[in-house]
Coordinates of N, CA and C in Angstrom, one line a residue:
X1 N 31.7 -12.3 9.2 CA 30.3 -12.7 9.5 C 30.2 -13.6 10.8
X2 N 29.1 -13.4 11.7 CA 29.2 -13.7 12.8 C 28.7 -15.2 12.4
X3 N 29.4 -16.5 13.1 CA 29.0 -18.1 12.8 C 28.3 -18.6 14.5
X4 N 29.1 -18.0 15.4 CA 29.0 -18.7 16.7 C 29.1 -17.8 17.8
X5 N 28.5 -17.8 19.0 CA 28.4 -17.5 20.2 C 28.9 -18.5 21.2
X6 N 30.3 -17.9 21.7 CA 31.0 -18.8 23.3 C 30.4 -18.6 24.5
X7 N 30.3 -19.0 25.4 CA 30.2 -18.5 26.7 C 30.8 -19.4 27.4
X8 N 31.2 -18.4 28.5 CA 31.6 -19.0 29.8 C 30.4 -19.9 30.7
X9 N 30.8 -20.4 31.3 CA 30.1 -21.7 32.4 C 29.3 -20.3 34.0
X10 N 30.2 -20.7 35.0 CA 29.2 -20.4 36.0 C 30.1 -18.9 36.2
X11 N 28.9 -18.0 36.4 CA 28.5 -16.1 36.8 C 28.2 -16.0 35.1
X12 N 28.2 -16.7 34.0 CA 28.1 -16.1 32.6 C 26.2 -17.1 32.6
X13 N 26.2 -18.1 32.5 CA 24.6 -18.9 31.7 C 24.2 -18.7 33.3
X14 N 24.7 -18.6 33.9 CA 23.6 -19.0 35.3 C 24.5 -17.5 36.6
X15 N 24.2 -17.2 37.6 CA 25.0 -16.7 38.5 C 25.1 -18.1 39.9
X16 N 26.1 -18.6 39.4 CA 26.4 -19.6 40.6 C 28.1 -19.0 41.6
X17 N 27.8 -18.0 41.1 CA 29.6 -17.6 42.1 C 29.1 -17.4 43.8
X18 N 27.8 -17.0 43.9 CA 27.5 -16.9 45.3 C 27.5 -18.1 45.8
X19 N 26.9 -19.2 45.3 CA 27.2 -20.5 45.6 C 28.5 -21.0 45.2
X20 N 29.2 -21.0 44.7 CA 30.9 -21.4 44.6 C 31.9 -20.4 46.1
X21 N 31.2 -19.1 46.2 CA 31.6 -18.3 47.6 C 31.6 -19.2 48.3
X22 N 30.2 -19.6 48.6 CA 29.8 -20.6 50.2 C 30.2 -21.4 50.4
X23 N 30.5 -22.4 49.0 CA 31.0 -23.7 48.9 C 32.8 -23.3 49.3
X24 N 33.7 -22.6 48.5 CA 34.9 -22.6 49.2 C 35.1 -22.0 50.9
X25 N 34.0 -21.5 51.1 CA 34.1 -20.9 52.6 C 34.3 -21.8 53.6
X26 N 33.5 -22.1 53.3 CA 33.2 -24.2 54.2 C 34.4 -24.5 54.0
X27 N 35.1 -24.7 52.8 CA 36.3 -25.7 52.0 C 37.8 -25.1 53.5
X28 N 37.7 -24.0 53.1 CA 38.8 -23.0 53.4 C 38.6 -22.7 55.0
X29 N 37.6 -22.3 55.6 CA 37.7 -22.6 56.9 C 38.4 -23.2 57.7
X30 N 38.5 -24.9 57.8 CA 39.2 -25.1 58.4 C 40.5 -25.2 58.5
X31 N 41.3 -23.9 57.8 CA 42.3 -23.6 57.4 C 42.8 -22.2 57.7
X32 N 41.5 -21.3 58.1 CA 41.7 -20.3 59.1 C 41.4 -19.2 57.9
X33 N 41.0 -19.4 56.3 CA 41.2 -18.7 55.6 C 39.3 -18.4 55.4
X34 N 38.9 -16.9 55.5 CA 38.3 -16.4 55.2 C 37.8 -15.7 54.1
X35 N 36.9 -16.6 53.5 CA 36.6 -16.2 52.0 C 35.3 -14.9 52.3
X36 N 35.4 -13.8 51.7 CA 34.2 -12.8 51.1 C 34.3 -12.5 50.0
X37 N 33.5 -11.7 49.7 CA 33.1 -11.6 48.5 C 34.7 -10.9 47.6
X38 N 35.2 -10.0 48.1 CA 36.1 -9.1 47.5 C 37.6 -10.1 47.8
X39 N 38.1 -11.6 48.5 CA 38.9 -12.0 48.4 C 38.3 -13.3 47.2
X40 N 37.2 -13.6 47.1 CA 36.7 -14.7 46.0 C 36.9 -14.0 44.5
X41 N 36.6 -12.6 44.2 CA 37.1 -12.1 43.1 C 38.4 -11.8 42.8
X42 N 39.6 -11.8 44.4 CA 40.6 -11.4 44.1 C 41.7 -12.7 43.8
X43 N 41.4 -13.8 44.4 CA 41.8 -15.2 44.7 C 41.4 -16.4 44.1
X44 N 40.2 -15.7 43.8 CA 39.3 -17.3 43.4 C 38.9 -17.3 41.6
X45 N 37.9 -16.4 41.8 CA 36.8 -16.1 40.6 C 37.9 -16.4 39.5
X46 N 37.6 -17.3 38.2 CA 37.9 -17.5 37.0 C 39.1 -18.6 37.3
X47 N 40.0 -18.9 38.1 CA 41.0 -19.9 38.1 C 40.4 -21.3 38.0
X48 N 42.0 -22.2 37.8 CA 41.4 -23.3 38.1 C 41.4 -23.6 39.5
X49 N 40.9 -24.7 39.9 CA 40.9 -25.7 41.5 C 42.5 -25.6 42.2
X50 N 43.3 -26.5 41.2 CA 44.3 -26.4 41.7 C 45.5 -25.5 42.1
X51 N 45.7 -24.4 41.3 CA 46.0 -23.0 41.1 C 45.8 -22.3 42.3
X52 N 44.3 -22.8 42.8 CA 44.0 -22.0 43.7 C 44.3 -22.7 45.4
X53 N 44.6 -23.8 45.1 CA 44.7 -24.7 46.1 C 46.2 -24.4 46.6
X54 N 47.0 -24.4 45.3 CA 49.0 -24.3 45.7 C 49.2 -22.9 45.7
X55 N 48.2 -21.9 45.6 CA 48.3 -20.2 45.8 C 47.9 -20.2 47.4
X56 N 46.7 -20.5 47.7 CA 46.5 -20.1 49.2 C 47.0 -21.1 50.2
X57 N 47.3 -22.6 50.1 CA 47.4 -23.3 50.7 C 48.9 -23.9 50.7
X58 N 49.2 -23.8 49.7 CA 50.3 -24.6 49.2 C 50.7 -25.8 48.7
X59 N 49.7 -26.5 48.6 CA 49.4 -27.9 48.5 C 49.0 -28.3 47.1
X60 N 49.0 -29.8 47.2 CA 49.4 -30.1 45.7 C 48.6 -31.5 45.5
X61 N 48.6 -32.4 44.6 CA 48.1 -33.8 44.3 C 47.3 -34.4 45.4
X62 N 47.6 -35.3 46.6 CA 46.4 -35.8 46.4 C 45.5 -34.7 47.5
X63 N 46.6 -34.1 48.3 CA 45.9 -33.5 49.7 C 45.1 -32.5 48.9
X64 N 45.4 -31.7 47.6 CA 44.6 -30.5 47.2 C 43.2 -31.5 46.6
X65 N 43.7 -32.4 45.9 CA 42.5 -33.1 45.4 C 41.4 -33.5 45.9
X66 N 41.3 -33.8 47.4 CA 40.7 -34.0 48.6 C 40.0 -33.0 48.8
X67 N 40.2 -31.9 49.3 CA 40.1 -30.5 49.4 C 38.7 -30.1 48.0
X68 N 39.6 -30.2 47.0 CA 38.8 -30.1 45.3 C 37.8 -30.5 45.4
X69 N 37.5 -31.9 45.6 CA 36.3 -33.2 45.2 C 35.5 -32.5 46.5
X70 N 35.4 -32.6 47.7 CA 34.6 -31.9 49.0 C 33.9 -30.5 48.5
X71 N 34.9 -29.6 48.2 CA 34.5 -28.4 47.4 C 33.0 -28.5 46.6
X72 N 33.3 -29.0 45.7 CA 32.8 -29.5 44.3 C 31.7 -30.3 44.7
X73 N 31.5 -31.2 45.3 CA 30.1 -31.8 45.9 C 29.8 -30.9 46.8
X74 N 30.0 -30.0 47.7 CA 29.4 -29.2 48.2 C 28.7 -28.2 47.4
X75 N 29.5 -28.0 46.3 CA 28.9 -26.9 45.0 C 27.2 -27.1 44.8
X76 N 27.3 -29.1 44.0 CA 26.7 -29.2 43.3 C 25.7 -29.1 44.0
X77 N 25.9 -30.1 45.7 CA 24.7 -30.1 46.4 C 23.6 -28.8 46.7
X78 N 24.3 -27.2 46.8 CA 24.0 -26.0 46.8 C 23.0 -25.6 45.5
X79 N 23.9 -26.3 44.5 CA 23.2 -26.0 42.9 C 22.4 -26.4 42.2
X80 N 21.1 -26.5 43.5 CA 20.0 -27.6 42.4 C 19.0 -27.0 41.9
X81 N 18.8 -25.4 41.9 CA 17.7 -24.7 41.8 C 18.1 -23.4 40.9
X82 N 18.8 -23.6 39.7 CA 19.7 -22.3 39.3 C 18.8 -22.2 38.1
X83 N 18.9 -21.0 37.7 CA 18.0 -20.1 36.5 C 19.0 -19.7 35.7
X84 N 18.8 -19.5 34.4 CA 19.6 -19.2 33.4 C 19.6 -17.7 33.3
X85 N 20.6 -16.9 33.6 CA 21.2 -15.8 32.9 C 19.7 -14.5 32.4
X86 N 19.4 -13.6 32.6 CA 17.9 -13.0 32.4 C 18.3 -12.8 30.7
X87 N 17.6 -13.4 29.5 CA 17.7 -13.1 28.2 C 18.7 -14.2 27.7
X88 N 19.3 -15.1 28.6 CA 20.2 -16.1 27.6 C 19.0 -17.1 26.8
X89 N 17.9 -17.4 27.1 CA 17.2 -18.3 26.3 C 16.9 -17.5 25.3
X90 N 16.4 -16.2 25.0 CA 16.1 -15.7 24.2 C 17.2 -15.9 23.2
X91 N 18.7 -15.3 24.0 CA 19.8 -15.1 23.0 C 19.8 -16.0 22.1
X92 N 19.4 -17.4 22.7 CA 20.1 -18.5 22.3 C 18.9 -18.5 21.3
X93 N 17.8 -18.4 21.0 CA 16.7 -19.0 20.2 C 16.8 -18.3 19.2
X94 N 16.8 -16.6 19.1 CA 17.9 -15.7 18.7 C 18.7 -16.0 17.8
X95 N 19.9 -16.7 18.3 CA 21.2 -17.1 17.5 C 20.6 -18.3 16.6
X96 N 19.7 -19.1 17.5 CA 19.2 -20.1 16.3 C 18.6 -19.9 14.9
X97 N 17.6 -18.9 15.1 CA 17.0 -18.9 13.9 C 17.8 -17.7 13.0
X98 N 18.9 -17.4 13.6 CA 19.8 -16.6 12.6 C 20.8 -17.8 11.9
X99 N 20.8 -18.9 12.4 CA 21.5 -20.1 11.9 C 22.8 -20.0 12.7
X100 N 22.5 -19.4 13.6 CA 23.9 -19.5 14.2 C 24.6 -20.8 15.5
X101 N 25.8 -21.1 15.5 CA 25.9 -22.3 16.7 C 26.1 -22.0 17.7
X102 N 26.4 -22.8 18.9 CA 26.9 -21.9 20.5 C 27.8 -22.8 20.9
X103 N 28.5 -22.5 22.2 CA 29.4 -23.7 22.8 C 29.9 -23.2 24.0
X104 N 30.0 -23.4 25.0 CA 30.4 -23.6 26.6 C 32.2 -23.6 26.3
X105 N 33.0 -22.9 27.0 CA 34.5 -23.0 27.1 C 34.1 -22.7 28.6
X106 N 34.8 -23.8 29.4 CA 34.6 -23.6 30.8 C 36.2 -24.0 31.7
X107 N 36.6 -23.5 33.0 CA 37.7 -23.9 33.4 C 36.8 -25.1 34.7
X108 N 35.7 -24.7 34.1 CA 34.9 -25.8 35.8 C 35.2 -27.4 35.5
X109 N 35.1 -28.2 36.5 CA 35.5 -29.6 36.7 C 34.4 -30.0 35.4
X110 N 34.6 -31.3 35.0 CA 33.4 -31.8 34.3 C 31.9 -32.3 35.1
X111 N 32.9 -32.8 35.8 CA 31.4 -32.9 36.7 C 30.5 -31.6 37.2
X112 N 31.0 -30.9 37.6 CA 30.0 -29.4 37.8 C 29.6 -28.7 36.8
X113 N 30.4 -28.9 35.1 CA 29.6 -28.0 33.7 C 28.2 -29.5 33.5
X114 N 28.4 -30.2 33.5 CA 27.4 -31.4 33.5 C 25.9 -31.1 34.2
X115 N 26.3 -30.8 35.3 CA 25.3 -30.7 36.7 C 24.7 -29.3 36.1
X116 N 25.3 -28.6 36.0 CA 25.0 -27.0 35.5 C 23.8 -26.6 34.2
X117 N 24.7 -27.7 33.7 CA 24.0 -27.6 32.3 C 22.7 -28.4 32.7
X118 N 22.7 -29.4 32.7 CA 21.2 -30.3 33.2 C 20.4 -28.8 33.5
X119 N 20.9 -28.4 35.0 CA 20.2 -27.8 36.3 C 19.3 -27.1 35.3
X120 N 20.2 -26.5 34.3 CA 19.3 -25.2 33.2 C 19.0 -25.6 32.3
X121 N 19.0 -27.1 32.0 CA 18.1 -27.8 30.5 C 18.8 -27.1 29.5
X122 N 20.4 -26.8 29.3 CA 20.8 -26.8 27.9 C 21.3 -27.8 27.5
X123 N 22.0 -27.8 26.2 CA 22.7 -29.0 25.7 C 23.3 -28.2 24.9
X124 N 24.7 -27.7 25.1 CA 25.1 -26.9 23.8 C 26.2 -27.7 22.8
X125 N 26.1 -27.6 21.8 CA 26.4 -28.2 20.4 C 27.9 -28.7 21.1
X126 N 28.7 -27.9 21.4 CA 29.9 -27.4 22.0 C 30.4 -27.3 23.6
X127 N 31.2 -28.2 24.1 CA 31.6 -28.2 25.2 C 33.2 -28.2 25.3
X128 N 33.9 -27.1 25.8 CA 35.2 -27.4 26.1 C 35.8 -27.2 27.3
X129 N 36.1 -28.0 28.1 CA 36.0 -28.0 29.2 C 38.1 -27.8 29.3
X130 N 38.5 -27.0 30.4 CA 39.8 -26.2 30.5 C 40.9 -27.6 30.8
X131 N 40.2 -28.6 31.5 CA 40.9 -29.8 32.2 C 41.3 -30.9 31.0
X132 N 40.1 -30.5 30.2 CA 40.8 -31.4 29.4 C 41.3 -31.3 28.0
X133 N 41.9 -29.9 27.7 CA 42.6 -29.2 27.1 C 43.9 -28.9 27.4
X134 N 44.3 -29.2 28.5 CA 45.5 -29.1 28.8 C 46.2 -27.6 29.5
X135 N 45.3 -26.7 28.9 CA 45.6 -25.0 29.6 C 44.4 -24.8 30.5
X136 N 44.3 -24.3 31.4 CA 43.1 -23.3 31.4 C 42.6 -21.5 31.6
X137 N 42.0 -21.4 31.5 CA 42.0 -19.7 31.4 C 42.8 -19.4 32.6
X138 N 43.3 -18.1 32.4 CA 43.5 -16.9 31.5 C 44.2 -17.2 30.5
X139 N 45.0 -18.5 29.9 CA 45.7 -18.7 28.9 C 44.6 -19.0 27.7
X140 N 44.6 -18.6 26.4 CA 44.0 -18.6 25.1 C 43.5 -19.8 24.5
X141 N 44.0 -21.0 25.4 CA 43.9 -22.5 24.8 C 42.4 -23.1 24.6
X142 N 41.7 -22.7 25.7 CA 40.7 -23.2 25.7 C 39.6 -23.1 24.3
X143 N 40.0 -21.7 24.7 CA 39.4 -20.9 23.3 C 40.0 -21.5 21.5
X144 N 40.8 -21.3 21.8 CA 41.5 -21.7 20.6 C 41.4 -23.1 20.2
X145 N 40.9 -24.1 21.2 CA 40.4 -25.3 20.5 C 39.0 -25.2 20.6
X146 N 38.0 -24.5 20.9 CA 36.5 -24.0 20.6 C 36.5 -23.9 19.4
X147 N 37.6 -22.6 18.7 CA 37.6 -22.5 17.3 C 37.7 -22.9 16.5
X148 N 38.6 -24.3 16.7 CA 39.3 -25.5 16.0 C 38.2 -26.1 16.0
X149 N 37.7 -26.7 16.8 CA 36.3 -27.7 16.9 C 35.4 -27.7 16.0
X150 N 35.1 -25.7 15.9 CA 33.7 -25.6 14.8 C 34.3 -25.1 13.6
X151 N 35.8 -24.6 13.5 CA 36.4 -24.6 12.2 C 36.1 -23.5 11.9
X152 N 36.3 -22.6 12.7 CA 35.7 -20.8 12.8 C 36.7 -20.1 13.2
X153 N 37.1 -18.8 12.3 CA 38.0 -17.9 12.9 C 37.7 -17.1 14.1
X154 N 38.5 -16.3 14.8 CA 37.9 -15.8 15.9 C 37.1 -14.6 15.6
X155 N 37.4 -13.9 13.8 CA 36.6 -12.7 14.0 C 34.8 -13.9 13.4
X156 N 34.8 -14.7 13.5 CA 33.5 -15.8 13.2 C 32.8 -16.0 14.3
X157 N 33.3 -15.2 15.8 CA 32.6 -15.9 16.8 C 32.8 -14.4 18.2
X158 N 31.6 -14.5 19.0 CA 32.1 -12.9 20.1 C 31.5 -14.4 21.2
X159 N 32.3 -13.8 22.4 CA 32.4 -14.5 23.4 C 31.6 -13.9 24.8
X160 N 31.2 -14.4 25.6 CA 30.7 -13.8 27.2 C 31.6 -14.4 27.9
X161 N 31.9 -13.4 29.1 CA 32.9 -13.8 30.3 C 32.3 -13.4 31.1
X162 N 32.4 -13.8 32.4 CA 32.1 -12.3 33.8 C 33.7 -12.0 34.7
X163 N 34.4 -12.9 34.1 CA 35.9 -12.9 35.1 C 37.0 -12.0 34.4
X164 N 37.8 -11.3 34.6 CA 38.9 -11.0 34.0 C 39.7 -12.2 33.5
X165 N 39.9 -12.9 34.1 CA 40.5 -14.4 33.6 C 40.6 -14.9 32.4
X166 N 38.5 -15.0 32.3 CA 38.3 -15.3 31.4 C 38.5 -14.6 30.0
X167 N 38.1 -13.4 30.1 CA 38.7 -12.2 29.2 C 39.7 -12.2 28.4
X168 N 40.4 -12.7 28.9 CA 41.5 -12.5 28.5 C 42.2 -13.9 27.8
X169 N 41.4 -15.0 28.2 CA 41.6 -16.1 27.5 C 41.0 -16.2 26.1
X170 N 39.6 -16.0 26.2 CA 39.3 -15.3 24.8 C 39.7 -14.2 24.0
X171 N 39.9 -13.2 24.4 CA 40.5 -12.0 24.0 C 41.9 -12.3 23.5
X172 N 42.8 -13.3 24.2 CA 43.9 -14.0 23.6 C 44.1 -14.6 22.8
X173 N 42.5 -15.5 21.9 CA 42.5 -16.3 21.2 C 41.6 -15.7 19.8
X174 N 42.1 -14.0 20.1 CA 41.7 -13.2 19.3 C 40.2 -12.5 19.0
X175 N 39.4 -13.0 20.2 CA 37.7 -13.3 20.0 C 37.1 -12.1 20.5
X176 N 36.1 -11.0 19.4 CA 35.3 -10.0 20.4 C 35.0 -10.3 21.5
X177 N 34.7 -9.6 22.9 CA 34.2 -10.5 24.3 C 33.7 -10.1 24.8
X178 N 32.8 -9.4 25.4 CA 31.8 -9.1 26.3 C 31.8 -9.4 27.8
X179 N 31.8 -8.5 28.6 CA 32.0 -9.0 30.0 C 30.4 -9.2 31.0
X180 N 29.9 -10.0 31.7 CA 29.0 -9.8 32.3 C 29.1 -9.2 33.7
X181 N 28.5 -8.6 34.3 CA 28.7 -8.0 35.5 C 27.5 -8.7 36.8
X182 N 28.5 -9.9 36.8 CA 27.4 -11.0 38.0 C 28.6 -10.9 38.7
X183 N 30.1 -11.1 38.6 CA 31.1 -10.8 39.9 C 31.9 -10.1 39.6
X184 N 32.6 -9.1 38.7 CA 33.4 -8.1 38.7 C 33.1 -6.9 38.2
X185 N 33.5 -5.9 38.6 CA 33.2 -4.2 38.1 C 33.7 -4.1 36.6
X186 N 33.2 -3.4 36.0 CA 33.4 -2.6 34.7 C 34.6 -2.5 34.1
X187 N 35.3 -1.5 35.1 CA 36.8 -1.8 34.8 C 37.6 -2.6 34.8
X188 N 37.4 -3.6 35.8 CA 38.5 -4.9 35.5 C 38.1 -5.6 34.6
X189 N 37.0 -5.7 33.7 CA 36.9 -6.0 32.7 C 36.8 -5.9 31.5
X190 N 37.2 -3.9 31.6 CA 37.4 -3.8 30.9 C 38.8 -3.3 30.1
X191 N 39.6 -3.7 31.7 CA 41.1 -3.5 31.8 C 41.4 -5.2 30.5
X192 N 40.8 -5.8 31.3 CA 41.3 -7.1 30.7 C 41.1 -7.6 29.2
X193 N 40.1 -6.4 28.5 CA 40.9 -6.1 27.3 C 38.6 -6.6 26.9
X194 N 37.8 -6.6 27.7 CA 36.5 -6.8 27.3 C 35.9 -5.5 25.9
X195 N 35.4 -5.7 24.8 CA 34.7 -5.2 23.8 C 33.4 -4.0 24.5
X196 N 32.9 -4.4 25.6 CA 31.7 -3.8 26.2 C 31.4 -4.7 27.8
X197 N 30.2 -3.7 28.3 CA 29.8 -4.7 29.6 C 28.7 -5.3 29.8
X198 N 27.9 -6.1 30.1 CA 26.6 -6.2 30.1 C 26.0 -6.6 31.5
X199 N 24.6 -6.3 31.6 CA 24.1 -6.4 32.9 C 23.5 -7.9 32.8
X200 N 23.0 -8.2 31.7 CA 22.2 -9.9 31.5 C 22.2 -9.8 30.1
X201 N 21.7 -10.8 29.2 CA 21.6 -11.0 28.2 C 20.8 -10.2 27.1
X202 N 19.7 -9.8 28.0 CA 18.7 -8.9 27.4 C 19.3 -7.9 26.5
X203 N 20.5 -7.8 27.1 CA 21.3 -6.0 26.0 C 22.3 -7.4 24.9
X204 N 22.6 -8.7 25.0 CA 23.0 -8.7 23.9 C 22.4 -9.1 22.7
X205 N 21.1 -8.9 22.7 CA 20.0 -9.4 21.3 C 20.9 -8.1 20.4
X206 N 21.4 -7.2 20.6 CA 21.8 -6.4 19.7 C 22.9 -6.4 18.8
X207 N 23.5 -7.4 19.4 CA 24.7 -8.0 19.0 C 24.6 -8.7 17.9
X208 N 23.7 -9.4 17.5 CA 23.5 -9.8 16.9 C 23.3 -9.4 15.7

């Protein structure tokens, strides 16, 4: 019996990956490194900060951290006018009067799921943020303490992703998943082990 609905943070409630593009473009620049769209899905989309910092750059503690924090306030400054997902309000009002709960598993800093969440006036019951969990996606951890938190098995809860990353972190922590298609194709999501694909929210009232 379905208890709860996960979602992922930014390209899943909101599409903020074109703004996270722009914001590492600037970051990475003066570094000679040219972000588009098809190297931010191949390099970027779903990791954490740092991962991404000692993969392209090499760099580590405080010089990546520098780099991070710049990023990240460039984000937020970009993110002040974001719209929620076409059909997530419904989903959610939806899931409410079915009695059902919700909760955010995100690999984003805290300060940007904060900013995010405001921007779109949610508050969800449930927040687990990847940083302070100790894993972050693609590894199953994040998830697996989501399901600890609300005391739900995984067949108790189906998840939204838009990243392969992500996919696979829930899909690892045993959870139906659904992929959104705000920044990856069909197949890589549905290589990464996704249940189905969705264009917005609107197709998953059925889910329910």
């Amino acid at each position: 019996m379905l208890k709860a609905l996960l979602f992922d943070l930014d390209g899943t409630l909101a599409d903020t990956d074109p703004l996270h593009l722009w914001a590492w473009r600037e970051a990475l620049a003066p570094w000679g490194i040219g972000v588009d769209e098809a190297f931010y899905r191949k390099r970027i989309s779903g990791r954490l900060n740092p991962d991404i910092l000692q993969d392209l750059l090499g760099l580590d503690g405080e010089a990546a951290a520098q780099i991070i924090e710049a990023k990240e306030a460039r984000f937020r400054e970009l993110a002040q006018d974001l719209k929620p997902m076409p059909g997530l309000l419904e989903l959610l009002e939806e899931a409410q009067a079915k009695g059902l709960t919700w909760g955010v598993v995100t690999n984003a800093p805290k300060a940007n799921a904060h900013h995010v969440l405001k921007a779109l006036g949610l508050k969800p019951p449930l927040l687990v943020l990847a940083e302070e969990v100790g894993r972050g996606k693609p590894h199953p951890l994040p998830y697996q303490v989501a399901l600890k938190r609300l005391g739900l098995l995984p067949t108790e809860a189906l998840a939204f992703e838009d990243s392969p990353s992500g996919v696979r972190s829930a899909v690892g922590a045993g959870i139906t998943t659904y992929g959104l298609l705000t920044g990856h194709g069909k197949e890589a999501l549905l290589e990464a082990g996704a249940r189905g694909v969705l264009r917005d929210f609107r197709q998953a009232l059925a889910l329910l």
